[in-house]
Amino acid sequence: MSEGEQMRASFPEMARKQADHPDDSLVVDFGPDQPLRLDSGLDFAPLRIAYTTAGRLNADRSNAILVCHALTGDQHVTNVHPVTGRAGWWDVMVGPGRPIDTERFFVICPNVIGSCMGSSGPASTNPTTGRPYGLDFPVVTIADMVRAQAMLLDGLGIATLFAVIGGSMGGMLVQQWAAAYPSRVFSALCIASASRHSAQNIAFHEVGRQAIMADPDWHGGQYIEAGTRPTKGLAVARMAAHITYLSEGALQRKFGRNLQDRAARTFTFDADFQIESYLRHQGLSFVDRFDANSYLYVTRAMDYFDLASDHGGSLATAFRGTATRFCIASFTSDWLFPTSDSRQIVHALNAAGARVSFVEIDTDKGHDAFLLDIPELFDIVRGFIGAASRARGIA
Ligand SMILES: CC(=O)SCCNC(=O)CCNC(=O)[C@H](O)C(C)(C)COP(=O)(O)OP(=O)(O)OC[C@H]1O[C@@H](n2cnc3c(N)ncnc32)[C@H](O)[C@@H]1OP(=O)(O)O
Ligand SMILES: N[C@@H](CCO)C(=O)O
């Protein structure tokens, strides 16, 4: 029996295969009687959450790990991605015998609301109009995403998570989970993240959004009805963003000033340099798997994230009295979510009297290092989960 079939057998009234998006995802629908209260004050319904699971939930339901994806990630954390046909985005980290070991733990990965892989988002159908929401979809926050995930877990009968784990935006969800539901989170692992989005990061996101909205195929956000897709704008948004996921050292090491397929400059605006060709490739391959309006919504959610400001200006207050065990990790070459951002979280956790460990990993691979095969990161995840599982009494 597949994991999906096991879940449907356990929770037949909740989980079902997504008929209009055939892949390994399960979906759960919440009707008008169970609206999601949004930070904007709106009650959103109906709500759909798409998710995947791996491993088995144990008898006392104590071994569940929630994995939270980053900006353009999705629920396909370890199973083959239905659009790209490639291994899941954290296949190196999650699986049998991997640092997040699906032979011991039950992993749940939901697609965040506002995204485009099955959970409610701007491409979903607005039941009031029968048309895609487009910009009529409400602006959502990281706290809204977490509240939706809590509804999913309630439905699955999982009261306490053994761990919540994520990198980048996923790390924002981890912090929000720990702050909003401290009694539901036994341990929390936050990688390459921050407690608030910096001015520089908001600026990069705004460049991407403007590129999308300047594309004539965007049509004020109603491009699905217009039969177009703003792929040029979205590709430019990704190209600009992708630079921020790498480091100057890695770009120099991989590409330097090397020319692409040519012995000399062409004196045109073709992709003479390897780095130009590489970025064009990253932009073009991205538009195959991501929706432009979702890019607007999810980047907005990250921009709005400021956990201290939600707690009277004190980050320590967000974590006051917590019993959750934390691990915070950063990368030396990450200039998007630099180590100073992680230290700020650690200082707040210390001030709150929380149990926290902190590691800065030495690598030139930049922000996206959290997605890569970094043995030191694997050791840290293994060590943290191992210690927490002994404390929790999980065999
Ligand atoms: C569904 C999901 O994917 S989840 C979302 C989260 N995942 C991401 O955001 C992934 C996006 N980020 C990346 O791909 C990042 O580059 C990294 C850092 C994670 C990957 O790093 P690496 O493994 O070192 O790969 P690298 O950055 O070198 O990119 C390799 C790709 O660039 C291509 N490439 C390399 N050099 C060139 C060049 N000169 N011209 C054109 N393309 C090039 C390779 O062919 C390869 O293409 P492919 O991915 O289509 O096979
Ligand atoms: N490259 C990752 C991390 C971005 O913060 C993503 O696209 O989701």
Short mmCIF file of C-alpha atoms and ligand atoms in Angstrom, two decimals:
data_model
loop_
_atom_site.label_atom_id
_atom_site.label_comp_id
_atom_site.label_asym_id
_atom_site.label_seq_id
_atom_site.Cartn_x
_atom_site.Cartn_y
_atom_site.Cartn_z
CA MET A 1 0.00 0.00 0.00
CA SER A 2 1.48 3.40 -0.94
CA GLU A 3 1.89 6.15 1.67
CA GLY A 4 -0.93 8.07 0.04
CA GLU A 5 -3.22 5.05 0.18
CA GLN A 6 -2.31 4.53 3.84
CA MET A 7 -3.27 8.13 4.63
CA ARG A 8 -6.56 7.81 2.80
CA ALA A 9 -7.29 4.58 4.65
CA SER A 10 -6.52 6.30 7.99
CA PHE A 11 -8.40 9.49 7.27
CA PRO A 12 -10.85 8.66 4.49
CA GLU A 13 -13.06 11.64 5.23
CA MET A 14 -10.15 14.08 5.02
CA ALA A 15 -7.56 13.11 2.52
CA ARG A 16 -8.08 12.29 -1.11
CA LYS A 17 -6.12 12.29 -4.29
CA GLN A 18 -6.37 15.52 -6.20
CA ALA A 19 -8.51 14.64 -9.20
CA ASP A 20 -7.59 17.73 -11.25
CA HIS A 21 -3.86 17.59 -10.49
CA PRO A 22 -2.81 13.97 -10.70
CA ASP A 23 0.43 13.40 -8.82
CA ASP A 24 1.44 12.02 -5.43
CA SER A 25 -0.30 14.83 -3.57
CA LEU A 26 -3.17 14.42 -1.18
CA VAL A 27 -5.64 17.24 -0.73
CA VAL A 28 -7.94 18.34 2.02
CA ASP A 29 -10.80 20.80 1.48
CA PHE A 30 -12.32 23.05 4.12
CA GLY A 31 -15.75 24.38 3.23
CA PRO A 32 -17.55 27.65 4.01
CA ASP A 33 -18.32 26.35 7.51
CA GLN A 34 -14.55 26.21 8.30
CA PRO A 35 -13.10 29.48 6.97
CA LEU A 36 -9.48 30.44 7.46
CA ARG A 37 -9.25 33.71 9.41
CA LEU A 38 -6.60 35.81 7.64
CA ASP A 39 -4.40 38.53 9.16
CA SER A 40 -6.08 40.97 6.77
CA GLY A 41 -9.33 40.33 8.66
CA LEU A 42 -10.97 38.31 5.89
CA ASP A 43 -12.46 34.87 6.38
CA PHE A 44 -11.28 32.78 3.43
CA ALA A 45 -13.28 29.80 2.18
CA PRO A 46 -13.34 27.36 0.58
CA LEU A 47 -9.76 26.42 1.35
CA ARG A 48 -7.76 23.62 -0.24
CA ILE A 49 -4.43 22.34 1.03
CA ALA A 50 -2.32 19.97 -1.05
CA TYR A 51 0.35 17.98 0.73
CA THR A 52 2.49 14.88 0.59
CA THR A 53 3.50 12.46 3.28
CA ALA A 54 6.34 9.98 3.65
CA GLY A 55 6.95 7.36 6.32
CA ARG A 56 4.44 6.06 8.87
CA LEU A 57 2.71 7.80 11.72
CA ASN A 58 3.40 5.80 14.90
CA ALA A 59 0.69 4.56 17.25
CA ASP A 60 0.85 7.53 19.63
CA ARG A 61 1.24 10.01 16.77
CA SER A 62 4.44 11.41 18.26
CA ASN A 63 6.80 11.06 15.28
CA ALA A 64 5.40 13.64 12.85
CA ILE A 65 7.83 16.09 11.23
CA LEU A 66 6.42 19.04 9.33
CA VAL A 67 8.72 20.18 6.53
CA CYS A 68 8.09 23.75 5.39
CA HIS A 69 9.15 24.68 1.86
CA ALA A 70 10.77 27.90 0.63
CA LEU A 71 9.43 30.56 -1.75
CA THR A 72 9.16 28.44 -4.90
CA GLY A 73 9.30 25.01 -3.31
CA ASP A 74 6.24 22.88 -2.88
CA GLN A 75 4.92 19.69 -1.29
CA HIS A 76 7.13 17.48 -3.47
CA VAL A 77 9.89 17.30 -0.91
CA THR A 78 11.08 13.79 -1.67
CA ASN A 79 8.81 12.32 -4.32
CA VAL A 80 9.34 12.95 -8.03
CA HIS A 81 8.14 16.39 -9.06
CA PRO A 82 5.11 16.07 -11.38
CA VAL A 83 6.11 19.03 -13.58
CA THR A 84 9.89 18.73 -13.79
CA GLY A 85 10.08 14.94 -13.48
CA ARG A 86 13.04 15.43 -11.13
CA ALA A 87 13.66 14.24 -7.59
CA GLY A 88 11.92 16.22 -4.85
CA TRP A 89 13.54 19.47 -3.75
CA TRP A 90 14.93 17.97 -0.50
CA ASP A 91 15.44 14.41 -1.65
CA VAL A 92 19.01 14.58 -0.32
CA MET A 93 17.70 15.38 3.17
CA VAL A 94 14.44 13.42 3.45
CA GLY A 95 14.03 9.70 2.84
CA PRO A 96 14.91 6.25 4.18
CA GLY A 97 18.21 6.49 6.09
CA ARG A 98 18.54 10.21 5.27
CA PRO A 99 19.01 12.89 7.98
CA ILE A 100 15.20 13.25 8.13
CA ASP A 101 14.70 9.51 8.17
CA THR A 102 11.34 8.36 6.83
CA GLU A 103 11.96 4.92 8.31
CA ARG A 104 11.58 6.54 11.77
CA PHE A 105 9.52 9.66 11.16
CA PHE A 106 6.29 10.56 9.45
CA VAL A 107 7.01 13.56 7.21
CA ILE A 108 4.25 15.92 6.11
CA CYS A 109 4.94 18.66 3.59
CA PRO A 110 2.05 20.97 2.63
CA ASN A 111 2.08 23.42 -0.27
CA VAL A 112 1.64 26.89 1.27
CA ILE A 113 -1.54 28.81 0.51
CA GLY A 114 -0.97 31.44 -2.17
CA SER A 115 1.32 29.05 -4.07
CA CYS A 116 0.48 27.10 -7.20
CA MET A 117 0.89 23.36 -6.71
CA GLY A 118 -2.59 22.49 -5.51
CA SER A 119 -3.23 24.57 -2.38
CA SER A 120 -5.57 27.55 -2.72
CA GLY A 121 -3.88 30.37 -4.59
CA PRO A 122 -4.47 33.05 -7.21
CA ALA A 123 -4.85 30.44 -9.96
CA SER A 124 -7.65 28.66 -8.05
CA THR A 125 -11.24 29.18 -9.13
CA ASN A 126 -13.10 31.89 -7.25
CA PRO A 127 -16.42 30.21 -6.37
CA THR A 128 -18.20 33.59 -6.45
CA THR A 129 -17.32 34.29 -10.09
CA GLY A 130 -16.42 30.87 -11.45
CA ARG A 131 -13.21 32.48 -12.77
CA PRO A 132 -9.59 32.27 -11.56
CA TYR A 133 -9.07 34.58 -8.58
CA GLY A 134 -6.09 36.44 -10.07
CA LEU A 135 -5.56 39.49 -7.87
CA ASP A 136 -8.93 38.93 -6.16
CA PHE A 137 -7.15 36.27 -4.13
CA PRO A 138 -6.54 37.78 -0.68
CA VAL A 139 -3.02 38.79 0.32
CA VAL A 140 -1.82 36.17 2.78
CA THR A 141 0.91 36.21 5.43
CA ILE A 142 3.31 33.66 6.87
CA ALA A 143 0.98 33.46 9.91
CA ASP A 144 -1.96 32.69 7.58
CA MET A 145 0.06 29.93 5.93
CA VAL A 146 0.84 28.44 9.34
CA ARG A 147 -2.77 28.71 10.51
CA ALA A 148 -3.84 26.81 7.39
CA GLN A 149 -1.24 24.12 8.12
CA ALA A 150 -2.55 23.85 11.69
CA MET A 151 -6.04 23.21 10.26
CA LEU A 152 -4.55 20.42 8.14
CA LEU A 153 -2.84 18.85 11.15
CA ASP A 154 -6.01 19.14 13.23
CA GLY A 155 -7.80 17.26 10.48
CA LEU A 156 -5.10 14.59 10.45
CA GLY A 157 -5.41 14.20 14.23
CA ILE A 158 -1.81 15.30 14.90
CA ALA A 159 -1.80 17.41 18.06
CA THR A 160 1.96 17.75 18.53
CA LEU A 161 4.72 17.84 15.96
CA PHE A 162 7.97 16.16 16.88
CA ALA A 163 9.71 18.73 14.71
CA VAL A 164 9.04 21.61 12.34
CA ILE A 165 11.89 22.08 9.86
CA GLY A 166 12.52 24.48 7.01
CA GLY A 167 14.97 26.75 5.22
CA SER A 168 14.61 30.32 3.96
CA MET A 169 10.86 31.10 3.89
CA GLY A 170 10.41 27.63 5.38
CA GLY A 171 12.42 28.89 8.36
CA MET A 172 9.98 31.78 8.74
CA LEU A 173 7.15 29.25 8.97
CA VAL A 174 9.17 27.30 11.55
CA GLN A 175 9.51 30.41 13.76
CA GLN A 176 5.84 31.30 13.28
CA TRP A 177 4.83 27.75 14.26
CA ALA A 178 6.97 27.91 17.40
CA ALA A 179 5.62 31.34 18.36
CA ALA A 180 1.95 30.68 17.59
CA TYR A 181 1.68 27.05 18.74
CA PRO A 182 4.48 26.48 21.28
CA SER A 183 2.77 23.48 22.88
CA ARG A 184 2.43 21.78 19.49
CA VAL A 185 6.13 22.01 18.52
CA PHE A 186 8.57 19.76 20.38
CA SER A 187 11.57 20.87 18.32
CA ALA A 188 12.24 23.43 15.62
CA LEU A 189 15.03 23.60 13.06
CA CYS A 190 15.39 26.88 11.19
CA ILE A 191 17.96 27.09 8.39
CA ALA A 192 19.18 30.18 6.47
CA SER A 193 16.31 32.34 7.60
CA ALA A 194 15.41 35.52 9.48
CA SER A 195 12.80 36.77 11.92
CA ARG A 196 11.95 39.61 9.54
CA HIS A 197 12.54 40.33 5.88
CA SER A 198 15.21 42.99 5.40
CA ALA A 199 14.83 46.17 3.32
CA GLN A 200 17.28 44.73 0.78
CA ASN A 201 15.25 41.53 0.46
CA ILE A 202 11.99 43.44 0.05
CA ALA A 203 13.74 45.50 -2.62
CA PHE A 204 14.77 42.40 -4.60
CA HIS A 205 11.25 41.02 -4.36
CA GLU A 206 9.83 44.30 -5.61
CA VAL A 207 12.10 44.18 -8.67
CA GLY A 208 10.72 40.72 -9.45
CA ARG A 209 7.12 41.75 -8.96
CA GLN A 210 7.55 44.80 -11.19
CA ALA A 211 9.10 42.63 -13.90
CA ILE A 212 6.04 40.38 -13.82
CA MET A 213 3.54 43.24 -13.78
CA ALA A 214 5.36 45.04 -16.63
CA ASP A 215 4.92 42.01 -18.90
CA PRO A 216 2.06 42.78 -21.36
CA ASP A 217 0.97 39.15 -20.99
CA TRP A 218 0.21 39.70 -17.30
CA HIS A 219 -3.14 41.41 -18.11
CA GLY A 220 -3.65 42.89 -14.66
CA GLY A 221 -3.30 39.40 -13.19
CA GLN A 222 -6.11 37.87 -15.31
CA TYR A 223 -3.78 36.18 -17.79
CA ILE A 224 -5.36 32.74 -17.47
CA GLU A 225 -8.60 34.10 -18.91
CA ALA A 226 -6.64 36.03 -21.54
CA GLY A 227 -5.00 32.76 -22.59
CA THR A 228 -1.49 34.09 -21.97
CA ARG A 229 1.29 33.70 -19.38
CA PRO A 230 3.70 36.46 -18.37
CA THR A 231 6.68 34.17 -18.83
CA LYS A 232 9.13 36.91 -19.82
CA GLY A 233 8.47 38.92 -16.67
CA LEU A 234 8.53 35.84 -14.47
CA ALA A 235 11.82 34.66 -16.00
CA VAL A 236 13.43 38.05 -15.36
CA ALA A 237 12.12 37.98 -11.78
CA ARG A 238 13.74 34.57 -11.27
CA MET A 239 17.01 35.62 -12.89
CA ALA A 240 17.35 38.57 -10.52
CA ALA A 241 16.34 36.46 -7.53
CA HIS A 242 18.62 33.59 -8.49
CA ILE A 243 21.68 35.85 -8.19
CA THR A 244 20.72 36.43 -4.56
CA TYR A 245 20.59 32.67 -3.89
CA LEU A 246 24.25 32.26 -4.86
CA SER A 247 27.46 33.96 -3.75
CA GLU A 248 30.02 36.05 -5.54
CA GLY A 249 32.67 33.44 -4.73
CA ALA A 250 30.63 30.61 -6.24
CA LEU A 251 29.80 32.63 -9.37
CA GLN A 252 33.48 33.41 -9.81
CA ARG A 253 34.48 29.80 -9.20
CA LYS A 254 31.86 28.34 -11.57
CA PHE A 255 31.77 30.92 -14.35
CA GLY A 256 34.21 33.75 -13.85
CA ARG A 257 34.31 35.80 -17.05
CA ASN A 258 34.26 32.68 -19.23
CA LEU A 259 32.61 33.00 -22.61
CA GLN A 260 29.80 30.65 -23.61
CA ASP A 261 30.47 28.44 -26.65
CA ARG A 262 32.51 31.14 -28.30
CA ALA A 263 36.17 32.01 -28.52
CA ALA A 264 35.50 35.75 -28.73
CA ARG A 265 32.93 38.44 -27.96
CA THR A 266 30.10 38.70 -30.53
CA PHE A 267 29.48 42.45 -30.18
CA THR A 268 25.75 41.67 -29.83
CA PHE A 269 23.46 41.24 -26.84
CA ASP A 270 23.47 37.46 -27.09
CA ALA A 271 24.52 35.53 -24.01
CA ASP A 272 28.25 35.88 -24.59
CA PHE A 273 29.18 35.06 -21.01
CA GLN A 274 28.51 31.72 -19.35
CA ILE A 275 26.89 33.50 -16.43
CA GLU A 276 24.38 35.16 -18.80
CA SER A 277 23.54 31.84 -20.40
CA TYR A 278 23.21 30.21 -16.97
CA LEU A 279 20.84 32.88 -15.68
CA ARG A 280 18.72 32.69 -18.83
CA HIS A 281 18.50 28.94 -18.33
CA GLN A 282 17.45 29.38 -14.69
CA GLY A 283 14.77 31.92 -15.70
CA LEU A 284 13.36 29.85 -18.56
CA SER A 285 13.24 26.57 -16.64
CA PHE A 286 11.51 28.28 -13.70
CA VAL A 287 8.51 29.49 -15.72
CA ASP A 288 7.64 25.88 -16.58
CA ARG A 289 6.94 25.10 -12.93
CA PHE A 290 5.72 28.29 -11.27
CA ASP A 291 2.81 30.70 -11.58
CA ALA A 292 3.51 34.43 -11.90
CA ASN A 293 0.69 35.58 -9.61
CA SER A 294 1.77 33.08 -6.95
CA TYR A 295 5.22 34.67 -7.15
CA LEU A 296 3.60 38.01 -6.28
CA TYR A 297 1.66 36.55 -3.36
CA VAL A 298 4.37 34.41 -1.77
CA THR A 299 7.04 37.12 -2.04
CA ARG A 300 4.55 39.50 -0.40
CA ALA A 301 4.02 37.08 2.48
CA MET A 302 7.79 36.98 3.05
CA ASP A 303 8.04 40.79 2.91
CA TYR A 304 5.35 41.18 5.57
CA PHE A 305 7.05 38.74 7.95
CA ASP A 306 8.29 40.53 11.09
CA LEU A 307 7.84 38.34 14.13
CA ALA A 308 9.06 40.95 16.63
CA SER A 309 6.62 43.56 15.41
CA ASP A 310 3.79 41.05 15.89
CA HIS A 311 4.90 40.80 19.55
CA GLY A 312 5.15 44.41 20.63
CA GLY A 313 8.56 44.92 19.02
CA SER A 314 10.30 42.20 21.04
CA LEU A 315 11.40 39.00 19.36
CA ALA A 316 12.12 37.42 22.75
CA THR A 317 8.46 37.96 23.67
CA ALA A 318 7.46 35.82 20.68
CA PHE A 319 9.25 32.86 22.31
CA ARG A 320 8.77 33.67 26.02
CA GLY A 321 8.13 30.54 28.11
CA THR A 322 8.65 28.14 25.22
CA ALA A 323 9.66 24.54 25.92
CA THR A 324 10.53 23.92 22.27
CA ARG A 325 14.11 22.87 21.50
CA PHE A 326 15.58 25.02 18.73
CA CYS A 327 18.42 24.65 16.28
CA ILE A 328 19.35 27.63 14.13
CA ALA A 329 21.76 27.21 11.20
CA SER A 330 23.25 29.69 8.73
CA PHE A 331 25.82 29.71 5.91
CA THR A 332 28.90 31.94 5.82
CA SER A 333 28.34 33.02 2.18
CA ASP A 334 24.57 33.67 2.47
CA TRP A 335 24.19 37.43 1.93
CA LEU A 336 20.39 37.20 1.49
CA PHE A 337 19.75 35.79 4.98
CA PRO A 338 23.14 36.45 6.55
CA THR A 339 24.38 34.87 9.76
CA SER A 340 23.60 38.12 11.61
CA ASP A 341 19.87 37.41 10.96
CA SER A 342 20.21 33.95 12.51
CA ARG A 343 22.15 35.35 15.47
CA GLN A 344 19.29 37.76 16.11
CA ILE A 345 16.93 34.78 16.45
CA VAL A 346 19.41 33.01 18.75
CA HIS A 347 19.80 36.09 20.95
CA ALA A 348 16.01 36.39 21.27
CA LEU A 349 15.71 32.70 22.13
CA ASN A 350 18.46 33.09 24.75
CA ALA A 351 16.66 36.10 26.19
CA ALA A 352 13.47 34.05 26.31
CA GLY A 353 15.29 31.29 28.20
CA ALA A 354 14.77 28.80 25.37
CA ARG A 355 16.91 25.76 24.66
CA VAL A 356 18.81 26.64 21.48
CA SER A 357 21.86 25.54 19.55
CA PHE A 358 23.39 27.53 16.72
CA VAL A 359 25.74 26.59 13.89
CA GLU A 360 27.25 28.64 11.10
CA ILE A 361 28.33 26.39 8.24
CA ASP A 362 31.35 27.37 6.21
CA THR A 363 30.53 27.18 2.49
CA ASP A 364 30.77 29.38 -0.59
CA LYS A 365 27.44 28.06 -1.94
CA GLY A 366 25.33 30.98 -0.75
CA HIS A 367 21.73 31.02 0.42
CA ASP A 368 20.58 28.00 -1.62
CA ALA A 369 23.19 25.86 0.18
CA PHE A 370 20.30 24.57 2.30
CA LEU A 371 19.02 22.70 -0.79
CA LEU A 372 22.36 21.11 -1.61
CA ASP A 373 24.42 18.12 -0.57
CA ILE A 374 26.31 19.73 2.35
CA PRO A 375 27.62 16.97 4.68
CA GLU A 376 28.01 19.37 7.62
CA LEU A 377 24.34 20.38 7.33
CA PHE A 378 23.32 16.71 7.21
CA ASP A 379 25.37 16.01 10.37
CA ILE A 380 23.71 18.94 12.14
CA VAL A 381 20.21 17.81 11.19
CA ARG A 382 20.97 14.21 12.19
CA GLY A 383 22.49 15.29 15.50
CA PHE A 384 19.65 17.63 16.39
CA ILE A 385 16.92 15.14 15.49
CA GLY A 386 18.78 12.35 17.27
CA ALA A 387 19.07 14.31 20.54
CA ALA A 388 15.46 15.55 20.34
CA SER A 389 14.11 12.06 19.62
CA ARG A 390 15.94 10.66 22.66
CA ALA A 391 14.44 13.44 24.79
CA ARG A 392 11.00 12.69 23.33
CA GLY A 393 11.43 8.95 23.83
CA ILE A 394 11.02 8.05 20.17
CA ALA A 395 12.70 4.75 19.34
C1 LIG B 1 10.27 22.31 -7.22
C2 LIG B 1 11.61 22.85 -6.79
O1 LIG B 1 12.55 22.88 -7.52
S1 LIG B 1 11.74 23.41 -5.22
C3 LIG B 1 12.38 25.00 -5.28
C4 LIG B 1 13.58 25.08 -4.57
N1 LIG B 1 14.60 24.77 -5.50
C5 LIG B 1 15.21 25.79 -6.06
O2 LIG B 1 14.93 26.92 -5.83
C6 LIG B 1 16.31 25.37 -6.98
C7 LIG B 1 16.80 26.56 -7.67
N2 LIG B 1 18.13 26.76 -7.32
C8 LIG B 1 19.10 26.17 -8.02
O3 LIG B 1 18.92 25.43 -8.98
C9 LIG B 1 20.42 26.53 -7.55
O4 LIG B 1 21.18 26.79 -8.67
C10 LIG B 1 21.07 25.56 -6.70
C11 LIG B 1 22.10 26.36 -5.98
C12 LIG B 1 20.16 24.92 -5.67
C13 LIG B 1 21.64 24.41 -7.55
O5 LIG B 1 22.98 24.37 -7.51
P1 LIG B 1 23.81 23.36 -8.39
O6 LIG B 1 23.39 21.94 -8.14
O7 LIG B 1 25.22 23.73 -8.14
O8 LIG B 1 23.38 23.67 -9.88
P2 LIG B 1 23.71 24.93 -10.75
O9 LIG B 1 23.40 26.20 -10.04
O10 LIG B 1 25.10 24.80 -11.29
O11 LIG B 1 22.69 24.78 -11.95
C14 LIG B 1 22.73 23.66 -12.79
C15 LIG B 1 21.89 23.96 -14.00
O12 LIG B 1 22.43 25.10 -14.72
C16 LIG B 1 22.71 24.70 -16.05
N3 LIG B 1 23.88 25.43 -16.49
C17 LIG B 1 25.11 25.41 -15.94
N4 LIG B 1 25.94 26.20 -16.67
C18 LIG B 1 25.21 26.72 -17.65
C19 LIG B 1 25.51 27.60 -18.72
N5 LIG B 1 26.73 28.12 -18.91
N6 LIG B 1 24.51 27.93 -19.58
C20 LIG B 1 23.27 27.42 -19.42
N7 LIG B 1 22.93 26.57 -18.42
C21 LIG B 1 23.90 26.23 -17.56
C22 LIG B 1 22.97 23.22 -15.96
O13 LIG B 1 22.81 22.61 -17.24
C23 LIG B 1 21.90 22.80 -14.99
O14 LIG B 1 20.66 22.80 -15.65
P3 LIG B 1 19.45 21.86 -15.14
O15 LIG B 1 19.21 22.23 -13.69
O16 LIG B 1 18.32 22.22 -16.04
O17 LIG B 1 19.94 20.46 -15.30
N1 LIG B 2 15.75 29.04 -4.14
C1 LIG B 2 14.77 28.79 -3.13
C2 LIG B 2 14.97 29.63 -1.92
C3 LIG B 2 14.53 31.05 -2.11
O1 LIG B 2 14.51 31.71 -0.87
C4 LIG B 2 13.39 28.91 -3.69
O2 LIG B 2 13.26 29.34 -4.82
O3 LIG B 2 12.43 28.55 -3.02
#
